[in-house]
Coordinates of C-alpha atoms and ligand atoms in Angstrom, one line a residue:
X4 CA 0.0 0.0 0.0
X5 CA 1.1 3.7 -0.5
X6 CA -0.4 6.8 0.4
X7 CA -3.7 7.3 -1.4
X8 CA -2.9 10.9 -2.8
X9 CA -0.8 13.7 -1.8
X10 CA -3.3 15.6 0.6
X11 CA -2.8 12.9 2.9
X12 CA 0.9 13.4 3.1
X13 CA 0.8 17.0 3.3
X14 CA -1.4 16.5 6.8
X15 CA 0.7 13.8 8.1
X16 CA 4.1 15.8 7.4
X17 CA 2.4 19.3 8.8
X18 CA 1.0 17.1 12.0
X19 CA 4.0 15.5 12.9
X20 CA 6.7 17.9 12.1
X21 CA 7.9 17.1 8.6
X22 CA 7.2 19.9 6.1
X23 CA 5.0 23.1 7.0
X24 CA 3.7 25.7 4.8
X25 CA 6.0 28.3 5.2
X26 CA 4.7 31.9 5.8
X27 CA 2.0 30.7 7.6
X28 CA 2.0 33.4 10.1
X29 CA 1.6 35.7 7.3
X30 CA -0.5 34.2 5.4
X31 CA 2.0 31.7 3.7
X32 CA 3.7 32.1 0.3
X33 CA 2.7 30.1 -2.6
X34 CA 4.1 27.0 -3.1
X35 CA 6.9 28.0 -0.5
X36 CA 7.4 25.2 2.3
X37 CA 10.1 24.6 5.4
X38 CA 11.1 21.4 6.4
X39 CA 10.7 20.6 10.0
X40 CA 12.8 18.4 12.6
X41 CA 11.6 15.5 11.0
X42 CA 11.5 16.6 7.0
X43 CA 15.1 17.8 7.3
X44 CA 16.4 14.3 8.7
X45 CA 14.4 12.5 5.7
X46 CA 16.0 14.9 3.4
X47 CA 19.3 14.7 5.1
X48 CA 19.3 10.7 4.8
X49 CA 18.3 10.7 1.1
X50 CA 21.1 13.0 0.3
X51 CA 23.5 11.4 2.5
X52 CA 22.7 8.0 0.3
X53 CA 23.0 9.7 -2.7
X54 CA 26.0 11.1 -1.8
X55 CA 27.6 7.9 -0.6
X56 CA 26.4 6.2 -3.4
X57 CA 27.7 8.2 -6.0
X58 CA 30.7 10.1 -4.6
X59 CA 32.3 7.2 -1.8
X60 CA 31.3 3.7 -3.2
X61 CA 32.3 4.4 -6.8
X62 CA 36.0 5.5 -7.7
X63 CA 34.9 7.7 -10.6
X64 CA 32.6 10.5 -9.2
X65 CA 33.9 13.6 -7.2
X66 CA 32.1 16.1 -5.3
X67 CA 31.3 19.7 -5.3
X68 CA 29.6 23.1 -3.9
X69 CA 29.3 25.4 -6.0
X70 CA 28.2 29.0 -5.5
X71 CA 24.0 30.0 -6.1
X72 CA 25.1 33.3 -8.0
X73 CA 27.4 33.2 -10.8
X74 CA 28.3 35.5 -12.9
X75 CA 26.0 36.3 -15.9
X76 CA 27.7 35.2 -18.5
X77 CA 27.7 31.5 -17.5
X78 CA 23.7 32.3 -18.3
X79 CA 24.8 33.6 -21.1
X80 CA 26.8 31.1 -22.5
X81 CA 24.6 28.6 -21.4
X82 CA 21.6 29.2 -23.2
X83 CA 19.6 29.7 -20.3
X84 CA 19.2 33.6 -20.8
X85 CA 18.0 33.2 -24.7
X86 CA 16.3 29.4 -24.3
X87 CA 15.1 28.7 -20.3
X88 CA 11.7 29.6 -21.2
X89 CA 8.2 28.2 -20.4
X90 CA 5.3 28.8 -22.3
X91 CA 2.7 31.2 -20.5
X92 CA -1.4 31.6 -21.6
X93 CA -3.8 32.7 -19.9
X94 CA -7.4 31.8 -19.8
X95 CA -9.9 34.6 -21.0
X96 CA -12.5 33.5 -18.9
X97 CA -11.8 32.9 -15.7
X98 CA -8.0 34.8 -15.9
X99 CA -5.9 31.8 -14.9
X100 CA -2.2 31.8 -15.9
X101 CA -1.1 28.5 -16.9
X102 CA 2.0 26.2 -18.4
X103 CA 0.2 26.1 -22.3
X104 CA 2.5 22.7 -22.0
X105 CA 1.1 20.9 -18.7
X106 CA -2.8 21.7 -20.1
X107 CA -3.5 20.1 -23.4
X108 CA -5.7 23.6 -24.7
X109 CA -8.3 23.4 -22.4
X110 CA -7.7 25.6 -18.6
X111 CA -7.2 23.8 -15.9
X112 CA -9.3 25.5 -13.3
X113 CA -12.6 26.3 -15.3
X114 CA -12.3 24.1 -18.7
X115 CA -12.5 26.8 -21.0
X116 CA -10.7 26.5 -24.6
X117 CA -10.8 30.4 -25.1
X118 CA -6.8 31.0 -24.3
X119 CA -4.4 33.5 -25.3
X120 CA -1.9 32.8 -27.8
X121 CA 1.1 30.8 -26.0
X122 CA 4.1 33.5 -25.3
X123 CA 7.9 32.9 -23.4
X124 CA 8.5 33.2 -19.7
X125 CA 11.8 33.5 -18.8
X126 CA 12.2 31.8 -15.6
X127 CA 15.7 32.6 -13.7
X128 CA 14.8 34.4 -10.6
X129 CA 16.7 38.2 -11.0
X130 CA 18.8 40.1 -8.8
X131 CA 20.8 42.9 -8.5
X132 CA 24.8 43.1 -7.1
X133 CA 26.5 45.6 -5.5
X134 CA 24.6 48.1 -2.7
X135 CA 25.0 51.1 -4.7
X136 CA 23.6 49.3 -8.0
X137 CA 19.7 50.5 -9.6
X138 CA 17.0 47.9 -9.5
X139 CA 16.9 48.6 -13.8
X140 CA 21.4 48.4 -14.0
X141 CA 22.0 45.9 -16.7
X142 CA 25.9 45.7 -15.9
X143 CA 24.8 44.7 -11.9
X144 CA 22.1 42.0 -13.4
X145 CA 22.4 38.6 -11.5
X146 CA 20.6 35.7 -11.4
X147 CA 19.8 33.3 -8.8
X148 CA 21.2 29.2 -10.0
X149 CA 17.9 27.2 -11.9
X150 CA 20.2 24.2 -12.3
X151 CA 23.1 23.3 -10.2
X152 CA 24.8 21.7 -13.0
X153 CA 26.8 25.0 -15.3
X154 CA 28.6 24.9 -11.5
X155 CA 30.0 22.1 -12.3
X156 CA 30.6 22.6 -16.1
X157 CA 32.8 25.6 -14.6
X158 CA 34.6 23.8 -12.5
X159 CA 35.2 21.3 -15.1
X160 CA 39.2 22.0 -15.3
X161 CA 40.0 22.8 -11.9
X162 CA 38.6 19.4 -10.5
X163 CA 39.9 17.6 -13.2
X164 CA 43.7 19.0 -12.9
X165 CA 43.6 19.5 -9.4
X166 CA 42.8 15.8 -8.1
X167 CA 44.4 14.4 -11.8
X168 CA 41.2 12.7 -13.1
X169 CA 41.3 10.7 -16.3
X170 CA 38.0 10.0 -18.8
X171 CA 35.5 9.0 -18.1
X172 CA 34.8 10.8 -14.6
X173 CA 31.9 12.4 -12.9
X174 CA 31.2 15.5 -10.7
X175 CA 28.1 15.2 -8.6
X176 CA 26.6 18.2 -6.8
X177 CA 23.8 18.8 -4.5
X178 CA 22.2 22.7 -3.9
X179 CA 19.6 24.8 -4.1
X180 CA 18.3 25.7 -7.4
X181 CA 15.0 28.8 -8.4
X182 CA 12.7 28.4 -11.2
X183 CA 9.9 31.2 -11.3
X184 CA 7.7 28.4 -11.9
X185 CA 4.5 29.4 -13.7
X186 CA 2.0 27.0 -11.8
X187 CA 4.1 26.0 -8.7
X188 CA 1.8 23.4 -6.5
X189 CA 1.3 20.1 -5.5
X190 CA 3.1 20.5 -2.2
X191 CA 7.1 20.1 -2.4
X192 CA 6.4 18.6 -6.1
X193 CA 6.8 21.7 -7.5
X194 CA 8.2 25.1 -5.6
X195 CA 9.9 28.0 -6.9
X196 CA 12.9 27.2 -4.4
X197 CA 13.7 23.4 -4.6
X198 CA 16.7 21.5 -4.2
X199 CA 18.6 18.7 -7.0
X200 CA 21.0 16.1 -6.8
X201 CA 23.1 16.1 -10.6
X202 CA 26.0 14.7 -11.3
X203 CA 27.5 15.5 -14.6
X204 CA 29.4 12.1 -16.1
X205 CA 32.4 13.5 -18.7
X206 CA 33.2 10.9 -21.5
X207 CA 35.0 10.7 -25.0
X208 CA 32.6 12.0 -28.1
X209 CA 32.6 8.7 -30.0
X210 CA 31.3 6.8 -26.5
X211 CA 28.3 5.0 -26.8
X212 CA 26.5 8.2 -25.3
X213 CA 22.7 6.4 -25.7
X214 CA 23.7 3.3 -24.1
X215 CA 24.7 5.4 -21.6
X216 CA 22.0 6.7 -21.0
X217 CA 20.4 3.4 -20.4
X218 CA 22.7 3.0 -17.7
X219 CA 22.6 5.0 -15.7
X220 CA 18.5 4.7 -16.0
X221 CA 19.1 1.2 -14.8
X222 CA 21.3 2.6 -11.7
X223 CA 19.2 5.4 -10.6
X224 CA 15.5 2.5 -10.4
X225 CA 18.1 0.4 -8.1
X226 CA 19.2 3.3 -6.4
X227 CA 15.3 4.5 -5.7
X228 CA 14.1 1.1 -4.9
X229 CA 17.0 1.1 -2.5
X230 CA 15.6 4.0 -0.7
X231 CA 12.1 1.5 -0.7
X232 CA 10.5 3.2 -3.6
X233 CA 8.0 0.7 -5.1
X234 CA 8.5 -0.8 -9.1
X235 CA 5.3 -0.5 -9.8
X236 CA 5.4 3.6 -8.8
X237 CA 8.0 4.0 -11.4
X238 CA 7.7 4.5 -15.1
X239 CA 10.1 5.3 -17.9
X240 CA 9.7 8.6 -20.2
X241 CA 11.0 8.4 -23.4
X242 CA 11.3 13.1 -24.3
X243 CA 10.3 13.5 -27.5
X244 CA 12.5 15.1 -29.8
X245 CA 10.6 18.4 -29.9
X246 CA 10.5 18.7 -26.4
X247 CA 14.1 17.9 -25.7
X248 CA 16.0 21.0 -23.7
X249 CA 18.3 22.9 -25.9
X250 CA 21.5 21.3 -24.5
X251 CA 19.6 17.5 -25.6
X252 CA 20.2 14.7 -27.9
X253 CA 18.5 12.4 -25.7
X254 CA 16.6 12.7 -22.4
X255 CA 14.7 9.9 -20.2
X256 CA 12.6 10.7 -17.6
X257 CA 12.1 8.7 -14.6
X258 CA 8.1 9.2 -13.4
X259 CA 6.6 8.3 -10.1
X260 CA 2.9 7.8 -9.4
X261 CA 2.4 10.8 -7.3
X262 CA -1.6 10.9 -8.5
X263 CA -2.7 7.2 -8.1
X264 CA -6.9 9.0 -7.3
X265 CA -6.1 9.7 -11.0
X266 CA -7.8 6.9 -13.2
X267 CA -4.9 5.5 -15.1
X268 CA -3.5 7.2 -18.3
X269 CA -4.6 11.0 -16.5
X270 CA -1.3 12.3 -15.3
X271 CA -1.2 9.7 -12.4
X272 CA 2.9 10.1 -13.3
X273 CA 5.1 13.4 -13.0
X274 CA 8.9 13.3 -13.3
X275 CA 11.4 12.5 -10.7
X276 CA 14.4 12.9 -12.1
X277 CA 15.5 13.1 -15.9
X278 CA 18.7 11.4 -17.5
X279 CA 19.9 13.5 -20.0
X280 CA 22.6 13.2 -22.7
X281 CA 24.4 16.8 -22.6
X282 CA 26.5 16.1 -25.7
X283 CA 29.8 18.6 -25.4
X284 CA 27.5 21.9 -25.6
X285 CA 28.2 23.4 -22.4
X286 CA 32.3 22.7 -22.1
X287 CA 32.3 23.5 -25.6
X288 CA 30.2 27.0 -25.4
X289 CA 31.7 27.8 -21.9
X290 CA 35.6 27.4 -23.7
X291 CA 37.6 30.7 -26.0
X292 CA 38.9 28.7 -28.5
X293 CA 35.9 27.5 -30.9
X294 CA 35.4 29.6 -33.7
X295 CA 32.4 30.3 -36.1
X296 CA 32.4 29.9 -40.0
X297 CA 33.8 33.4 -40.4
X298 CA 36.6 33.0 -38.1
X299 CA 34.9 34.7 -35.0
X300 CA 35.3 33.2 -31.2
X301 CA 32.1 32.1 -30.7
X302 CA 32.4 32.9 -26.9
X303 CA 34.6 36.3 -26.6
X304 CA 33.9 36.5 -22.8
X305 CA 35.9 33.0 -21.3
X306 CA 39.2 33.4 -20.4
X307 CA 39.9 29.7 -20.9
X308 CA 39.5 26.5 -22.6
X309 CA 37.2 23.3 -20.8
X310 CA 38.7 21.2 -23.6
X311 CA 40.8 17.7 -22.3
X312 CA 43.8 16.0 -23.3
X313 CA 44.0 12.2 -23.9
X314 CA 47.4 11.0 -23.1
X315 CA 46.9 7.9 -24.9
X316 CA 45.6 8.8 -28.5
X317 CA 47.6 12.1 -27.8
X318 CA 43.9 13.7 -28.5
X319 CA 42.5 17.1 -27.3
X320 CA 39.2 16.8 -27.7
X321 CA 35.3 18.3 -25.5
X322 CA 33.9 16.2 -23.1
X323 CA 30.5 14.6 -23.7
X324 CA 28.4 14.5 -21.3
X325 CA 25.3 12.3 -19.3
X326 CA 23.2 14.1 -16.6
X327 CA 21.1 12.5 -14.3
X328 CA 20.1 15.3 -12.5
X329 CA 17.2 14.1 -9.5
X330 CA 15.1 16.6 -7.0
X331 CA 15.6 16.1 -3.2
X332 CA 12.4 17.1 -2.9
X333 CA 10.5 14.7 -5.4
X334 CA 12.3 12.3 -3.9
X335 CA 11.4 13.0 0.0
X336 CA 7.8 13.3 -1.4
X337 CA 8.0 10.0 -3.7
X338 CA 9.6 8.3 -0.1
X339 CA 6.9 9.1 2.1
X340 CA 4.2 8.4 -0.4
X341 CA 5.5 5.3 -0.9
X342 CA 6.3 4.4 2.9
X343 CA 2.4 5.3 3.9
X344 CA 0.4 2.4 5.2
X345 CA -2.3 1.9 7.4
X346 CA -3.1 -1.1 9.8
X347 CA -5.6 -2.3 12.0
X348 CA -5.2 -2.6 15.6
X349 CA -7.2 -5.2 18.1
X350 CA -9.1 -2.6 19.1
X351 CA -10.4 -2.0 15.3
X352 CA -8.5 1.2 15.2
X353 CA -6.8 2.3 12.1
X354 CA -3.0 3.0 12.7
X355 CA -1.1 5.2 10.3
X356 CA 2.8 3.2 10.0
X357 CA 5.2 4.8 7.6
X358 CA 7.4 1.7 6.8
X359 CA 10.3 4.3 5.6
X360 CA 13.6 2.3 5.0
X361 CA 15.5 2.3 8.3
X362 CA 18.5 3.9 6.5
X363 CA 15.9 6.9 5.7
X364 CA 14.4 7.1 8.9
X365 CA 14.5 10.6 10.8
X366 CA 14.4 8.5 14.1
X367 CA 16.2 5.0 14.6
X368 CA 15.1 4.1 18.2
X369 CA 12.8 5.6 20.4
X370 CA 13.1 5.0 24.5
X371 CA 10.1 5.1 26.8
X372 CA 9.5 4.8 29.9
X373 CA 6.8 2.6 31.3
X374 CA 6.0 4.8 33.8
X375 CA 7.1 8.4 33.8
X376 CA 6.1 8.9 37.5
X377 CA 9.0 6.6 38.8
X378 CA 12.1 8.1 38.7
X379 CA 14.1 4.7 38.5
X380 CA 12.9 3.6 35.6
X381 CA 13.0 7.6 33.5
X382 CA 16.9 8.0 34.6
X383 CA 17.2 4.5 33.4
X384 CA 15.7 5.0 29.6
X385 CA 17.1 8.6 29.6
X386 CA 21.1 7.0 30.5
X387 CA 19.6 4.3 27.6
X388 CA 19.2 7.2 25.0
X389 CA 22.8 8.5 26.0
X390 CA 24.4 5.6 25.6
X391 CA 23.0 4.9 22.1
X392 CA 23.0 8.3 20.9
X393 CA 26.6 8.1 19.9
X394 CA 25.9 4.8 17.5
X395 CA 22.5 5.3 16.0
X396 CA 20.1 8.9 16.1
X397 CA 17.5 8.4 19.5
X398 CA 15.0 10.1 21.7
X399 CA 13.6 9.5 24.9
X400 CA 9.8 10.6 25.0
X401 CA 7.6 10.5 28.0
X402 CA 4.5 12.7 27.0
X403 CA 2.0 10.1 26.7
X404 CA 0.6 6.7 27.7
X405 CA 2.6 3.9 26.2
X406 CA 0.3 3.0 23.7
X407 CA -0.2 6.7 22.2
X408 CA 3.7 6.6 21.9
X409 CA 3.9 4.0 19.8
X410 CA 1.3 5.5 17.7
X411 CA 3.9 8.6 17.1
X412 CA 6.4 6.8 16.5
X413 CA 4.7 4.1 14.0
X414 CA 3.7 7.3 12.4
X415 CA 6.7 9.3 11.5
X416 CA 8.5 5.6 10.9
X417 CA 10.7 4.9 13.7
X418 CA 11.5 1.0 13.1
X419 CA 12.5 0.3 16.9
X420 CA 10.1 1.0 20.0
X421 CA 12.9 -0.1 23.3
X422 CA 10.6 0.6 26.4
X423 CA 12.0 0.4 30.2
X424 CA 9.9 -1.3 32.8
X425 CA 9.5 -1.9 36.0
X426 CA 11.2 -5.4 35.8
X427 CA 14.3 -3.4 33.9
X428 CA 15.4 -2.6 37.2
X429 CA 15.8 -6.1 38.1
X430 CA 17.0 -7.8 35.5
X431 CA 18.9 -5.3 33.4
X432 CA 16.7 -5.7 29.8
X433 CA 13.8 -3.9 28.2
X434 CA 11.4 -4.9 25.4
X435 CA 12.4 -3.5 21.7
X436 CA 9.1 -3.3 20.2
X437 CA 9.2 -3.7 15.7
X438 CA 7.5 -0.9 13.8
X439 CA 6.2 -2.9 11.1
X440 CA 5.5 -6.2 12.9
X441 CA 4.1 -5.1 16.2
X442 CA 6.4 -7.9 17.8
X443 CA 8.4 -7.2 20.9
X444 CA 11.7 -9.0 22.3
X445 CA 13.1 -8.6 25.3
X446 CA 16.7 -7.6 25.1
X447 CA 19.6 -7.2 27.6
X448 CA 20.6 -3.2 27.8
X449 CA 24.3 -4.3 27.7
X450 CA 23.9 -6.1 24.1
X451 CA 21.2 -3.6 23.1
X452 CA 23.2 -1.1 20.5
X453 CA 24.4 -4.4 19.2
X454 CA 21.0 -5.8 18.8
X455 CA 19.5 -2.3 17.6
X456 CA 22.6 -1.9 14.8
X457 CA 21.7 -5.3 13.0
X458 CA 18.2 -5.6 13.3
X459 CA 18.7 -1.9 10.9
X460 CA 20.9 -3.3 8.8
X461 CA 19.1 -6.4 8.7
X462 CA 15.8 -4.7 7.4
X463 CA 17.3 -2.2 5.6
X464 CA 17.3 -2.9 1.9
X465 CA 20.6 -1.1 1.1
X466 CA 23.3 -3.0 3.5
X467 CA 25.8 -0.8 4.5
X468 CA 29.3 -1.0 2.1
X469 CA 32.0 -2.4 4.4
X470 CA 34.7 -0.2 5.9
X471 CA 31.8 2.4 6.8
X472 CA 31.0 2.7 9.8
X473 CA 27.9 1.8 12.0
X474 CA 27.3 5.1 12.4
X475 CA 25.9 5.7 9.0
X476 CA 23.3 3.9 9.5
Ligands
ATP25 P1 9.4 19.7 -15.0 O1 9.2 19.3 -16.4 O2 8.6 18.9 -14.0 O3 9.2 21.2 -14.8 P2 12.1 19.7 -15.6 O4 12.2 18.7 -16.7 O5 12.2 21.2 -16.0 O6 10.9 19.4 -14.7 P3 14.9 19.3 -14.9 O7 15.3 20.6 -15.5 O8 15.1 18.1 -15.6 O9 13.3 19.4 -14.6 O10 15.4 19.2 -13.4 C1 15.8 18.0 -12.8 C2 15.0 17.7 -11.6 O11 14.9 18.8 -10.7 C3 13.6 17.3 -11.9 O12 13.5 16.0 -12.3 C4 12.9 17.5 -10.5 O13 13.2 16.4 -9.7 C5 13.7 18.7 -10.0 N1 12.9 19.9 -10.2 C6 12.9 20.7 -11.3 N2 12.0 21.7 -11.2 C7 11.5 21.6 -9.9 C8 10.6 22.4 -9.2 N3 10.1 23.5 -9.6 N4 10.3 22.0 -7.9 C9 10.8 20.9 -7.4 N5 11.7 20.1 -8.1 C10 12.1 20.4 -9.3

């Protein structure tokens, strides 16, 4: 089971702490949210894994951070100032501005076909340098990132010199990225402010660029099912050609099912994360030395040259590229969707478990005490949650009945329950109670971090690489 629709996710995540609408106070901002205690472990673990997957487990991909605001020219040079458009109509009728591309010619909010002509909307969020510069000063003109990635195309030369990488390589990067979104909504699906993971994967021009491609689809479906996305809640997009992004010979979408009220072939699916193969355009239209047919330097601004030299075939040659670029917040959203489940107690009550991956989980181990009146058995759980803090992330709670406990933390995905008891004191164990099963065990506190670390890693469905440590759970 998943969650049933997104409405259901967002009351969950406000209730218990994960996302709120941000604003509020004031009224909220649309389509602006701020992750809570809770949403900003989430987040934190999915980029941790990503990280670890990508930049520690594999020899071939270094990291970077790159800054938000970069010069203009890189916009320039990039296409983004002439091509990063959307296009904008607006319904006659009722006065809705829309995406003409997310609509198929009929509005969205009253069904009308009578639409203005479809016109560009340049998306990059602007911004002015300098204290002294005027809101209209087209030499202080900045613009806030809306893709991580020409960071990394800039940086192209002084990672690979400076740590001596060889083709084929890979920089990943994770940051903040602003798109003036025409129709921001559907909760942290899309935002005007959201956050990507891309990694940009440098190879020879005559590599097999498509296969490629395929590739690293196949990686990224094990590396979201890792995270304990559902199969059958992901779909393969195929761009078509005239939708491909100017920098494109080839992109392929990766879609979740973040609409399954939808009856099927209604947008139930909306991307995740697109694959995209980059060809050499941005090293090559960053670099000072290619020329045009007249003899002209196509870029007269760049001080240098992104080109690379082969030692072996003694070739100097642009880098082609593959992009899987993903959103940390499509992502958090696809996770929780998918983790949402409801069971039955004895008492016919219907309990809310999110069966997150314990790898993802904001909380690993929650202590309670029995009874929070007896001051025994509270310094006991509370010298517990010290002692495991160090190995594995843990709270102590004491603010309700036993049972209600166990409610909050089934609900925000905690896999282990450990509660201390009045026999504790005597024999030195407490019960570990199982998130998904309901089952307890009673377990000796001396082998308890022991017992907690490998029932994790025993239900987690990405085992820890060897050599890291237990910490990383
Ligand atoms: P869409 O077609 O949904 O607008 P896109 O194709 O423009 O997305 P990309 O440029 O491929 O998106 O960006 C890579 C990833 O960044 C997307 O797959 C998505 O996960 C994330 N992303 C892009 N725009 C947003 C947004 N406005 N809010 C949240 N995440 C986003």
């Amino acid at each position: 089971m998943s969650a049933p629709n997104i409405d259901t996710i967002v009351s969950l995540a406000k209730r218990r702490g994960f996302v709120f609408p941000s604003s509020d106070i004031y009224g909220g901002l649309g389509s602006a949210w701020d992750y809570g205690p809770l949403g900003v472990e989430l987040s934190n673990n999915i980029k941790q894994s990503w990280w670890r997957w990508l930049v520690y487990e594999r020899d071939d991909i270094e990291g970077i951070d790159s800054s938000i605001i970069l010069n203009r020219l890189v916009w320039k040079y990039s296409g983004h100032e002439a091509t990063f458009h959307d296009p904008l109509v607006d319904c006659r009728e009722c006065k809705t501005r829309m995406r003409a591309d997310k609509i198929e010619g009929k509005c969205a909010n009253c069904g009308s076909t009578n639409l203005t002509e479809p016109r560009n909307f340049n998306m990059m969020f602007r911004t002015v340098l300098g204290a002294a510069a005027e809101e209209d000063d087209p030499t202080a003109l900045a613009y806030l990132r809306p893709e991580t990635a020409q960071g990394i195309f800039i940086n192209f030369l002084n990672v690979q010199t400076t740590l001596r990488r060889k083709i084929p390589f890979g920089i990943a990067q994770i940051g903040k990225s602003f798109r003036n979104e025409i129709t921001p909504g559907n909760f942290i699906l899309r935002t005007r402010e959201f956050e990507q993971m891309e990694m940009e994967y440098f190879v020879k021009p005559d590599a097999e660029h498509l296969k490629l491609v395929d590739e690293w689809v196949e990686l990224y479906l094990e590396w979201f099912k890792s995270l304990g996305i559902s199969g059958d809640n992901l779909q393969l997009h195929e761009v078509p050609a005239e939708e491909l992004a100017h920098y494109s010979k080839r992109t392929v979408d990766i879609m979740y099912r973040y609409f399954p009220e939808r009856p099927e072939q209604e947008r139930q699916w909306e991307e995740l994360m697109g694959i995209a193969y980059r060809t050499d355009f941005d090293l090559r239209s960053h670099s000072n030395k290619p020329v045009d047919e007249e003899g002209k330097r196509v870029n007269p601004d760049s001080t240098e040259d992104l080109s690379y030299f082969d030692e072996t075939t003694k070739q100097r040659f642009y880098p082609h590229v593959i992009e899987p670029a993903a959103g940390v917040n499509r992502t958090v959203l696809a996770v929780l969707m998918d983790a949402y489940s409801e069971k039955t107690n004895d008492k016919g009550e219907t309990r809310v478990i999110l069966r997150l991956s314990p790898q993802l989980a904001p909380i690993k181990a929650a202590i309670l005490p029995l009874a929070k009146n007896k001051p025994e058995i509270v310094g006991m759980a509370k010298a517990i949650k010290r002692s495991l803090q160090p190995v594995l992330r843990a709270v102590y709670d004491d603010t309700g009945g036993i049972g209600k406990l166990y409610a909050r933390q089934d609900e925000i995905g905690t896999p282990m329950c450990v509660t201390v008891d009045h026999q504790s004191l005597e024999d030195e164990a407490v019960t570990v109670r199982d998130r998904d099963t309901w089952e307890q065990e009673r377990v000796k506190v001396a082998e308890l971090a022991d017992y907690l670390q490998r029932r994790l890693k025993a239900t987690s469905p990405v085992q820890p690489v060897a050599g890291t440590s237990s910490l990383e759970i």
